[in-house]
Amino acid sequence: MNKAELIDAIASEAGLSKADAKKALDAFVGATIGALKKGDRISLVGFGSFSVSKREARTGRNPQTGKEIKIAAKNVIRFKAGAESSGAVN
């Protein structure tokens, strides 16, 4: 499912226009990224939680040449699915 399909699904489920569904989705994404930038954790009960974790610098290998390369440390967004989400998929 891409963004346009998600907007269509939100619009039909919530009885909104596509424009309002797009605004709602964009607002959710913006608020989520803003909170994660500040280091906050976002928890949506039943759905899951978003958090930021630190990935340490490490040594990798270029698959084409086999040469070792240094991979810089960075922050990554993690998502852990909630019990309801996991149960619905399985």
mmCIF file of N, CA, C and O in Angstrom:
data_model
loop_
_atom_site.group_PDB
_atom_site.id
_atom_site.type_symbol
_atom_site.label_atom_id
_atom_site.label_comp_id
_atom_site.label_asym_id
_atom_site.label_seq_id
_atom_site.Cartn_x
_atom_site.Cartn_y
_atom_site.Cartn_z
ATOM 1 N N MET A 1 0.854 -1.176 0.000
ATOM 2 C CA MET A 1 0.000 0.000 0.000
ATOM 3 C C MET A 1 0.896 1.235 0.000
ATOM 4 O O MET A 1 1.775 1.347 0.838
ATOM 5 N N ASN A 2 0.647 2.136 -0.929
ATOM 6 C CA ASN A 2 1.411 3.376 -0.957
ATOM 7 C C ASN A 2 0.614 4.497 -0.280
ATOM 8 O O ASN A 2 -0.497 4.271 0.216
ATOM 9 N N LYS A 3 1.179 5.703 -0.269
ATOM 10 C CA LYS A 3 0.548 6.812 0.444
ATOM 11 C C LYS A 3 -0.836 7.140 -0.131
ATOM 12 O O LYS A 3 -1.788 7.366 0.621
ATOM 13 N N ALA A 4 -0.960 7.148 -1.447
ATOM 14 C CA ALA A 4 -2.244 7.472 -2.074
ATOM 15 C C ALA A 4 -3.311 6.436 -1.702
ATOM 16 O O ALA A 4 -4.464 6.786 -1.419
ATOM 17 N N GLU A 5 -2.931 5.168 -1.692
ATOM 18 C CA GLU A 5 -3.875 4.113 -1.313
ATOM 19 C C GLU A 5 -4.256 4.220 0.164
ATOM 20 O O GLU A 5 -5.404 3.978 0.531
ATOM 21 N N LEU A 6 -3.292 4.594 1.005
ATOM 22 C CA LEU A 6 -3.581 4.782 2.425
ATOM 23 C C LEU A 6 -4.540 5.948 2.628
ATOM 24 O O LEU A 6 -5.476 5.859 3.425
ATOM 25 N N ILE A 7 -4.341 7.020 1.896
ATOM 26 C CA ILE A 7 -5.252 8.176 1.981
ATOM 27 C C ILE A 7 -6.653 7.761 1.561
ATOM 28 O O ILE A 7 -7.643 8.120 2.212
ATOM 29 N N ASP A 8 -6.783 6.991 0.487
ATOM 30 C CA ASP A 8 -8.099 6.498 0.043
ATOM 31 C C ASP A 8 -8.756 5.648 1.129
ATOM 32 O O ASP A 8 -9.956 5.784 1.397
ATOM 33 N N ALA A 9 -7.970 4.773 1.757
ATOM 34 C CA ALA A 9 -8.513 3.901 2.807
ATOM 35 C C ALA A 9 -8.962 4.717 4.017
ATOM 36 O O ALA A 9 -10.030 4.457 4.588
ATOM 37 N N ILE A 10 -8.173 5.692 4.417
ATOM 38 C CA ILE A 10 -8.545 6.546 5.557
ATOM 39 C C ILE A 10 -9.815 7.309 5.236
ATOM 40 O O ILE A 10 -10.718 7.409 6.074
ATOM 41 N N ALA A 11 -9.882 7.856 4.033
ATOM 42 C CA ALA A 11 -11.060 8.631 3.634
ATOM 43 C C ALA A 11 -12.326 7.783 3.672
ATOM 44 O O ALA A 11 -13.359 8.215 4.195
ATOM 45 N N SER A 12 -12.254 6.558 3.159
ATOM 46 C CA SER A 12 -13.453 5.715 3.136
ATOM 47 C C SER A 12 -13.819 5.211 4.535
ATOM 48 O O SER A 12 -14.991 5.155 4.877
ATOM 49 N N GLU A 13 -12.813 4.848 5.346
ATOM 50 C CA GLU A 13 -13.089 4.343 6.708
ATOM 51 C C GLU A 13 -13.669 5.424 7.610
ATOM 52 O O GLU A 13 -14.560 5.162 8.414
ATOM 53 N N ALA A 14 -13.133 6.649 7.516
ATOM 54 C CA ALA A 14 -13.532 7.717 8.428
ATOM 55 C C ALA A 14 -14.631 8.605 7.855
ATOM 56 O O ALA A 14 -15.109 9.500 8.543
ATOM 57 N N GLY A 15 -15.008 8.370 6.614
ATOM 58 C CA GLY A 15 -16.049 9.196 5.994
ATOM 59 C C GLY A 15 -15.561 10.613 5.733
ATOM 60 O O GLY A 15 -16.326 11.570 5.840
ATOM 61 N N LEU A 16 -14.279 10.763 5.392
ATOM 62 C CA LEU A 16 -13.697 12.070 5.116
ATOM 63 C C LEU A 16 -13.465 12.226 3.625
ATOM 64 O O LEU A 16 -13.456 11.240 2.881
ATOM 65 N N SER A 17 -13.259 13.471 3.215
ATOM 66 C CA SER A 17 -12.835 13.681 1.829
ATOM 67 C C SER A 17 -11.376 13.270 1.728
ATOM 68 O O SER A 17 -10.666 13.177 2.734
ATOM 69 N N LYS A 18 -10.921 13.021 0.507
ATOM 70 C CA LYS A 18 -9.522 12.638 0.321
ATOM 71 C C LYS A 18 -8.586 13.754 0.759
ATOM 72 O O LYS A 18 -7.516 13.498 1.306
ATOM 73 N N ALA A 19 -8.996 15.014 0.545
ATOM 74 C CA ALA A 19 -8.165 16.154 0.942
ATOM 75 C C ALA A 19 -8.010 16.201 2.460
ATOM 76 O O ALA A 19 -6.909 16.430 2.981
ATOM 77 N N ASP A 20 -9.113 15.954 3.185
ATOM 78 C CA ASP A 20 -9.050 15.952 4.650
ATOM 79 C C ASP A 20 -8.240 14.762 5.165
ATOM 80 O O ASP A 20 -7.483 14.881 6.130
ATOM 81 N N ALA A 21 -8.370 13.620 4.516
ATOM 82 C CA ALA A 21 -7.604 12.443 4.914
ATOM 83 C C ALA A 21 -6.109 12.675 4.686
ATOM 84 O O ALA A 21 -5.278 12.290 5.520
ATOM 85 N N LYS A 22 -5.763 13.345 3.587
ATOM 86 C CA LYS A 22 -4.351 13.665 3.311
ATOM 87 C C LYS A 22 -3.813 14.612 4.366
ATOM 88 O O LYS A 22 -2.701 14.435 4.866
ATOM 89 N N LYS A 23 -4.609 15.625 4.737
ATOM 90 C CA LYS A 23 -4.180 16.565 5.777
ATOM 91 C C LYS A 23 -3.970 15.840 7.105
ATOM 92 O O LYS A 23 -3.007 16.106 7.821
ATOM 93 N N ALA A 24 -4.874 14.934 7.432
ATOM 94 C CA ALA A 24 -4.763 14.187 8.687
ATOM 95 C C ALA A 24 -3.521 13.301 8.688
ATOM 96 O O ALA A 24 -2.784 13.250 9.682
ATOM 97 N N LEU A 25 -3.268 12.602 7.597
ATOM 98 C CA LEU A 25 -2.096 11.737 7.504
ATOM 99 C C LEU A 25 -0.810 12.558 7.570
ATOM 100 O O LEU A 25 0.125 12.199 8.295
ATOM 101 N N ASP A 26 -0.764 13.672 6.839
ATOM 102 C CA ASP A 26 0.417 14.533 6.863
ATOM 103 C C ASP A 26 0.656 15.106 8.260
ATOM 104 O O ASP A 26 1.800 15.208 8.712
ATOM 105 N N ALA A 27 -0.421 15.469 8.957
ATOM 106 C CA ALA A 27 -0.290 15.988 10.318
ATOM 107 C C ALA A 27 0.233 14.907 11.260
ATOM 108 O O ALA A 27 1.097 15.175 12.110
ATOM 109 N N PHE A 28 -0.247 13.674 11.108
ATOM 110 C CA PHE A 28 0.231 12.568 11.941
ATOM 111 C C PHE A 28 1.717 12.311 11.707
ATOM 112 O O PHE A 28 2.490 12.178 12.658
ATOM 113 N N VAL A 29 2.111 12.261 10.445
ATOM 114 C CA VAL A 29 3.521 12.014 10.117
ATOM 115 C C VAL A 29 4.395 13.146 10.648
ATOM 116 O O VAL A 29 5.445 12.907 11.255
ATOM 117 N N GLY A 30 3.971 14.384 10.454
ATOM 118 C CA GLY A 30 4.734 15.535 10.938
ATOM 119 C C GLY A 30 4.873 15.548 12.448
ATOM 120 O O GLY A 30 5.963 15.792 12.987
ATOM 121 N N ALA A 31 3.775 15.281 13.148
ATOM 122 C CA ALA A 31 3.818 15.255 14.613
ATOM 123 C C ALA A 31 4.681 14.108 15.122
ATOM 124 O O ALA A 31 5.427 14.258 16.098
ATOM 125 N N THR A 32 4.613 12.970 14.455
ATOM 126 C CA THR A 32 5.412 11.810 14.851
ATOM 127 C C THR A 32 6.895 12.094 14.679
ATOM 128 O O THR A 32 7.698 11.864 15.588
ATOM 129 N N ILE A 33 7.276 12.622 13.532
ATOM 130 C CA ILE A 33 8.684 12.922 13.277
ATOM 131 C C ILE A 33 9.178 14.006 14.233
ATOM 132 O O ILE A 33 10.287 13.914 14.759
ATOM 133 N N GLY A 34 8.359 15.009 14.483
ATOM 134 C CA GLY A 34 8.744 16.068 15.420
ATOM 135 C C GLY A 34 9.003 15.531 16.815
ATOM 136 O O GLY A 34 9.981 15.901 17.469
ATOM 137 N N ALA A 35 8.140 14.637 17.279
ATOM 138 C CA ALA A 35 8.315 14.053 18.609
ATOM 139 C C ALA A 35 9.547 13.165 18.657
ATOM 140 O O ALA A 35 10.300 13.184 19.638
ATOM 141 N N LEU A 36 9.787 12.390 17.606
ATOM 142 C CA LEU A 36 10.959 11.516 17.573
ATOM 143 C C LEU A 36 12.253 12.319 17.524
ATOM 144 O O LEU A 36 13.252 11.932 18.124
ATOM 145 N N LYS A 37 12.242 13.463 16.828
ATOM 146 C CA LYS A 37 13.420 14.331 16.796
ATOM 147 C C LYS A 37 13.776 14.825 18.194
ATOM 148 O O LYS A 37 14.947 14.990 18.514
ATOM 149 N N LYS A 38 12.752 15.070 19.010
ATOM 150 C CA LYS A 38 12.986 15.531 20.388
ATOM 151 C C LYS A 38 13.399 14.389 21.305
ATOM 152 O O LYS A 38 13.725 14.619 22.454
ATOM 153 N N GLY A 39 13.335 13.157 20.815
ATOM 154 C CA GLY A 39 13.710 12.010 21.627
ATOM 155 C C GLY A 39 12.549 11.367 22.355
ATOM 156 O O GLY A 39 12.743 10.475 23.169
ATOM 157 N N ASP A 40 11.338 11.815 22.075
ATOM 158 C CA ASP A 40 10.155 11.233 22.711
ATOM 159 C C ASP A 40 9.843 9.864 22.119
ATOM 160 O O ASP A 40 10.276 9.527 21.025
ATOM 161 N N ARG A 41 9.054 9.110 22.863
ATOM 162 C CA ARG A 41 8.560 7.810 22.403
ATOM 163 C C ARG A 41 7.071 7.971 22.154
ATOM 164 O O ARG A 41 6.364 8.584 22.951
ATOM 165 N N ILE A 42 6.581 7.418 21.069
ATOM 166 C CA ILE A 42 5.162 7.518 20.733
ATOM 167 C C ILE A 42 4.549 6.143 20.880
ATOM 168 O O ILE A 42 4.993 5.176 20.262
ATOM 169 N N SER A 43 3.529 6.059 21.713
ATOM 170 C CA SER A 43 2.880 4.783 21.969
ATOM 171 C C SER A 43 1.402 4.883 21.600
ATOM 172 O O SER A 43 0.683 5.724 22.138
ATOM 173 N N LEU A 44 0.982 4.045 20.679
ATOM 174 C CA LEU A 44 -0.420 3.962 20.274
ATOM 175 C C LEU A 44 -0.928 2.603 20.748
ATOM 176 O O LEU A 44 -0.621 1.574 20.145
ATOM 177 N N VAL A 45 -1.680 2.616 21.837
ATOM 178 C CA VAL A 45 -2.112 1.381 22.481
ATOM 179 C C VAL A 45 -2.855 0.495 21.479
ATOM 180 O O VAL A 45 -3.753 0.941 20.784
ATOM 181 N N GLY A 46 -2.430 -0.750 21.394
ATOM 182 C CA GLY A 46 -3.038 -1.715 20.483
ATOM 183 C C GLY A 46 -2.367 -1.752 19.126
ATOM 184 O O GLY A 46 -2.349 -2.777 18.460
ATOM 185 N N PHE A 47 -1.811 -0.622 18.687
ATOM 186 C CA PHE A 47 -1.164 -0.566 17.376
ATOM 187 C C PHE A 47 0.332 -0.807 17.495
ATOM 188 O O PHE A 47 0.875 -1.687 16.833
ATOM 189 N N GLY A 48 1.013 -0.028 18.330
ATOM 190 C CA GLY A 48 2.448 -0.195 18.509
ATOM 191 C C GLY A 48 3.101 1.075 18.999
ATOM 192 O O GLY A 48 2.424 2.050 19.321
ATOM 193 N N SER A 49 4.425 1.075 19.046
ATOM 194 C CA SER A 49 5.143 2.246 19.530
ATOM 195 C C SER A 49 6.344 2.546 18.641
ATOM 196 O O SER A 49 6.981 1.640 18.091
ATOM 197 N N PHE A 50 6.619 3.835 18.489
ATOM 198 C CA PHE A 50 7.757 4.327 17.738
ATOM 199 C C PHE A 50 8.767 4.875 18.735
ATOM 200 O O PHE A 50 8.394 5.550 19.699
ATOM 201 N N SER A 51 10.043 4.614 18.491
ATOM 202 C CA SER A 51 11.100 5.162 19.336
ATOM 203 C C SER A 51 12.345 5.352 18.491
ATOM 204 O O SER A 51 12.428 4.878 17.360
ATOM 205 N N VAL A 52 13.315 6.071 19.066
ATOM 206 C CA VAL A 52 14.583 6.300 18.391
ATOM 207 C C VAL A 52 15.651 5.533 19.146
ATOM 208 O O VAL A 52 15.700 5.566 20.372
ATOM 209 N N SER A 53 16.489 4.822 18.421
ATOM 210 C CA SER A 53 17.613 4.145 19.063
ATOM 211 C C SER A 53 18.891 4.507 18.315
ATOM 212 O O SER A 53 18.863 4.862 17.135
ATOM 213 N N LYS A 54 19.987 4.417 19.013
ATOM 214 C CA LYS A 54 21.302 4.772 18.465
ATOM 215 C C LYS A 54 21.940 3.532 17.865
ATOM 216 O O LYS A 54 22.004 2.487 18.511
ATOM 217 N N ARG A 55 22.377 3.627 16.631
ATOM 218 C CA ARG A 55 23.114 2.540 15.995
ATOM 219 C C ARG A 55 24.586 2.953 15.996
ATOM 220 O O ARG A 55 24.938 3.997 15.461
ATOM 221 N N GLU A 56 25.410 2.149 16.621
ATOM 222 C CA GLU A 56 26.830 2.457 16.755
ATOM 223 C C GLU A 56 27.550 2.350 15.405
ATOM 224 O O GLU A 56 27.091 1.665 14.499
ATOM 225 N N ALA A 57 28.696 3.031 15.310
ATOM 226 C CA ALA A 57 29.534 2.913 14.116
ATOM 227 C C ALA A 57 30.047 1.480 14.027
ATOM 228 O O ALA A 57 30.257 0.818 15.046
ATOM 229 N N ARG A 58 30.226 1.010 12.801
ATOM 230 C CA ARG A 58 30.688 -0.362 12.636
ATOM 231 C C ARG A 58 31.457 -0.491 11.325
ATOM 232 O O ARG A 58 31.445 0.418 10.496
ATOM 233 N N THR A 59 32.085 -1.606 11.167
ATOM 234 C CA THR A 59 32.817 -1.893 9.940
ATOM 235 C C THR A 59 31.971 -2.821 9.079
ATOM 236 O O THR A 59 31.458 -3.830 9.556
ATOM 237 N N GLY A 60 31.824 -2.462 7.815
ATOM 238 C CA GLY A 60 31.065 -3.286 6.887
ATOM 239 C C GLY A 60 31.960 -3.729 5.746
ATOM 240 O O GLY A 60 33.168 -3.526 5.765
ATOM 241 N N ARG A 61 31.355 -4.328 4.761
ATOM 242 C CA ARG A 61 32.123 -4.818 3.620
ATOM 243 C C ARG A 61 31.372 -4.454 2.340
ATOM 244 O O ARG A 61 30.168 -4.676 2.219
ATOM 245 N N ASN A 62 32.097 -3.885 1.381
ATOM 246 C CA ASN A 62 31.529 -3.573 0.079
ATOM 247 C C ASN A 62 31.304 -4.894 -0.659
ATOM 248 O O ASN A 62 32.246 -5.627 -0.910
ATOM 249 N N PRO A 63 30.058 -5.221 -1.010
ATOM 250 C CA PRO A 63 29.790 -6.515 -1.632
ATOM 251 C C PRO A 63 30.411 -6.672 -3.025
ATOM 252 O O PRO A 63 30.680 -7.786 -3.464
ATOM 253 N N GLN A 64 30.661 -5.561 -3.728
ATOM 254 C CA GLN A 64 31.236 -5.663 -5.069
ATOM 255 C C GLN A 64 32.739 -5.926 -5.025
ATOM 256 O O GLN A 64 33.251 -6.715 -5.810
ATOM 257 N N THR A 65 33.434 -5.236 -4.105
ATOM 258 C CA THR A 65 34.894 -5.352 -4.075
ATOM 259 C C THR A 65 35.402 -6.198 -2.918
ATOM 260 O O THR A 65 36.546 -6.637 -2.936
ATOM 261 N N GLY A 66 34.579 -6.405 -1.897
ATOM 262 C CA GLY A 66 35.008 -7.143 -0.721
ATOM 263 C C GLY A 66 35.849 -6.298 0.231
ATOM 264 O O GLY A 66 36.318 -6.775 1.252
ATOM 265 N N LYS A 67 36.017 -5.033 -0.100
ATOM 266 C CA LYS A 67 36.826 -4.126 0.697
ATOM 267 C C LYS A 67 36.067 -3.688 1.957
ATOM 268 O O LYS A 67 34.854 -3.476 1.905
ATOM 269 N N GLU A 68 36.760 -3.566 3.087
ATOM 270 C CA GLU A 68 36.121 -3.112 4.319
ATOM 271 C C GLU A 68 35.846 -1.613 4.243
ATOM 272 O O GLU A 68 36.647 -0.857 3.703
ATOM 273 N N ILE A 69 34.675 -1.213 4.771
ATOM 274 C CA ILE A 69 34.315 0.201 4.819
ATOM 275 C C ILE A 69 33.824 0.526 6.216
ATOM 276 O O ILE A 69 33.366 -0.349 6.947
ATOM 277 N N LYS A 70 33.931 1.792 6.586
ATOM 278 C CA LYS A 70 33.433 2.237 7.884
ATOM 279 C C LYS A 70 32.020 2.780 7.693
ATOM 280 O O LYS A 70 31.774 3.595 6.806
ATOM 281 N N ILE A 71 31.114 2.318 8.530
ATOM 282 C CA ILE A 71 29.732 2.784 8.499
ATOM 283 C C ILE A 71 29.545 3.665 9.727
ATOM 284 O O ILE A 71 29.807 3.234 10.858
ATOM 285 N N ALA A 72 29.124 4.904 9.515
ATOM 286 C CA ALA A 72 29.019 5.887 10.590
ATOM 287 C C ALA A 72 27.869 5.548 11.544
ATOM 288 O O ALA A 72 26.896 4.884 11.172
ATOM 289 N N ALA A 73 27.986 6.028 12.777
ATOM 290 C CA ALA A 73 26.911 5.887 13.761
ATOM 291 C C ALA A 73 25.743 6.769 13.335
ATOM 292 O O ALA A 73 25.929 7.797 12.682
ATOM 293 N N LYS A 74 24.545 6.353 13.673
ATOM 294 C CA LYS A 74 23.373 7.172 13.363
ATOM 295 C C LYS A 74 22.206 6.761 14.246
ATOM 296 O O LYS A 74 22.206 5.686 14.862
ATOM 297 N N ASN A 75 21.197 7.619 14.285
ATOM 298 C CA ASN A 75 19.958 7.321 14.989
ATOM 299 C C ASN A 75 18.985 6.693 14.008
ATOM 300 O O ASN A 75 18.895 7.118 12.858
ATOM 301 N N VAL A 76 18.257 5.679 14.465
ATOM 302 C CA VAL A 76 17.280 5.008 13.609
ATOM 303 C C VAL A 76 15.928 4.966 14.322
ATOM 304 O O VAL A 76 15.859 4.920 15.546
ATOM 305 N N ILE A 77 14.872 5.001 13.534
ATOM 306 C CA ILE A 77 13.517 4.902 14.081
ATOM 307 C C ILE A 77 13.159 3.433 14.188
ATOM 308 O O ILE A 77 13.333 2.668 13.245
ATOM 309 N N ARG A 78 12.655 3.048 15.358
ATOM 310 C CA ARG A 78 12.223 1.670 15.570
ATOM 311 C C ARG A 78 10.717 1.655 15.778
ATOM 312 O O ARG A 78 10.154 2.579 16.366
ATOM 313 N N PHE A 79 10.084 0.604 15.295
ATOM 314 C CA PHE A 79 8.651 0.399 15.522
ATOM 315 C C PHE A 79 8.480 -0.986 16.111
ATOM 316 O O PHE A 79 8.997 -1.968 15.584
ATOM 317 N N LYS A 80 7.756 -1.050 17.205
ATOM 318 C CA LYS A 80 7.437 -2.342 17.822
ATOM 319 C C LYS A 80 5.916 -2.482 17.785
ATOM 320 O O LYS A 80 5.194 -1.666 18.352
ATOM 321 N N ALA A 81 5.454 -3.495 17.118
ATOM 322 C CA ALA A 81 4.004 -3.710 16.972
ATOM 323 C C ALA A 81 3.383 -4.076 18.301
ATOM 324 O O ALA A 81 3.980 -4.788 19.110
ATOM 325 N N GLY A 82 2.172 -3.601 18.526
ATOM 326 C CA GLY A 82 1.421 -3.936 19.736
ATOM 327 C C GLY A 82 0.771 -5.306 19.619
ATOM 328 O O GLY A 82 0.760 -5.934 18.553
ATOM 329 N N ALA A 83 0.197 -5.748 20.712
ATOM 330 C CA ALA A 83 -0.396 -7.086 20.761
ATOM 331 C C ALA A 83 -1.558 -7.225 19.773
ATOM 332 O O ALA A 83 -1.671 -8.258 19.100
ATOM 333 N N GLU A 84 -2.418 -6.214 19.693
ATOM 334 C CA GLU A 84 -3.562 -6.298 18.785
ATOM 335 C C GLU A 84 -3.104 -6.370 17.325
ATOM 336 O O GLU A 84 -3.645 -7.147 16.533
ATOM 337 N N SER A 85 -2.127 -5.534 16.963
ATOM 338 C CA SER A 85 -1.611 -5.549 15.587
ATOM 339 C C SER A 85 -0.975 -6.876 15.252
ATOM 340 O O SER A 85 -1.216 -7.448 14.185
ATOM 341 N N SER A 86 -0.158 -7.388 16.164
ATOM 342 C CA SER A 86 0.504 -8.676 15.930
ATOM 343 C C SER A 86 -0.517 -9.787 15.818
ATOM 344 O O SER A 86 -0.406 -10.662 14.958
ATOM 345 N N GLY A 87 -1.503 -9.768 16.690
ATOM 346 C CA GLY A 87 -2.525 -10.806 16.674
ATOM 347 C C GLY A 87 -3.386 -10.769 15.419
ATOM 348 O O GLY A 87 -3.800 -11.807 14.910
ATOM 349 N N ALA A 88 -3.642 -9.579 14.894
ATOM 350 C CA ALA A 88 -4.472 -9.451 13.701
ATOM 351 C C ALA A 88 -3.766 -9.986 12.463
ATOM 352 O O ALA A 88 -4.411 -10.498 11.542
ATOM 353 N N VAL A 89 -2.446 -9.892 12.440
ATOM 354 C CA VAL A 89 -1.687 -10.342 11.285
ATOM 355 C C VAL A 89 -1.479 -11.847 11.308
ATOM 356 O O VAL A 89 -1.444 -12.502 10.276
ATOM 357 N N ASN A 90 -1.311 -12.399 12.502
ATOM 358 C CA ASN A 90 -1.046 -13.845 12.619
ATOM 359 C C ASN A 90 -2.301 -14.663 12.728
ATOM 360 O O ASN A 90 -3.304 -14.359 13.122
#
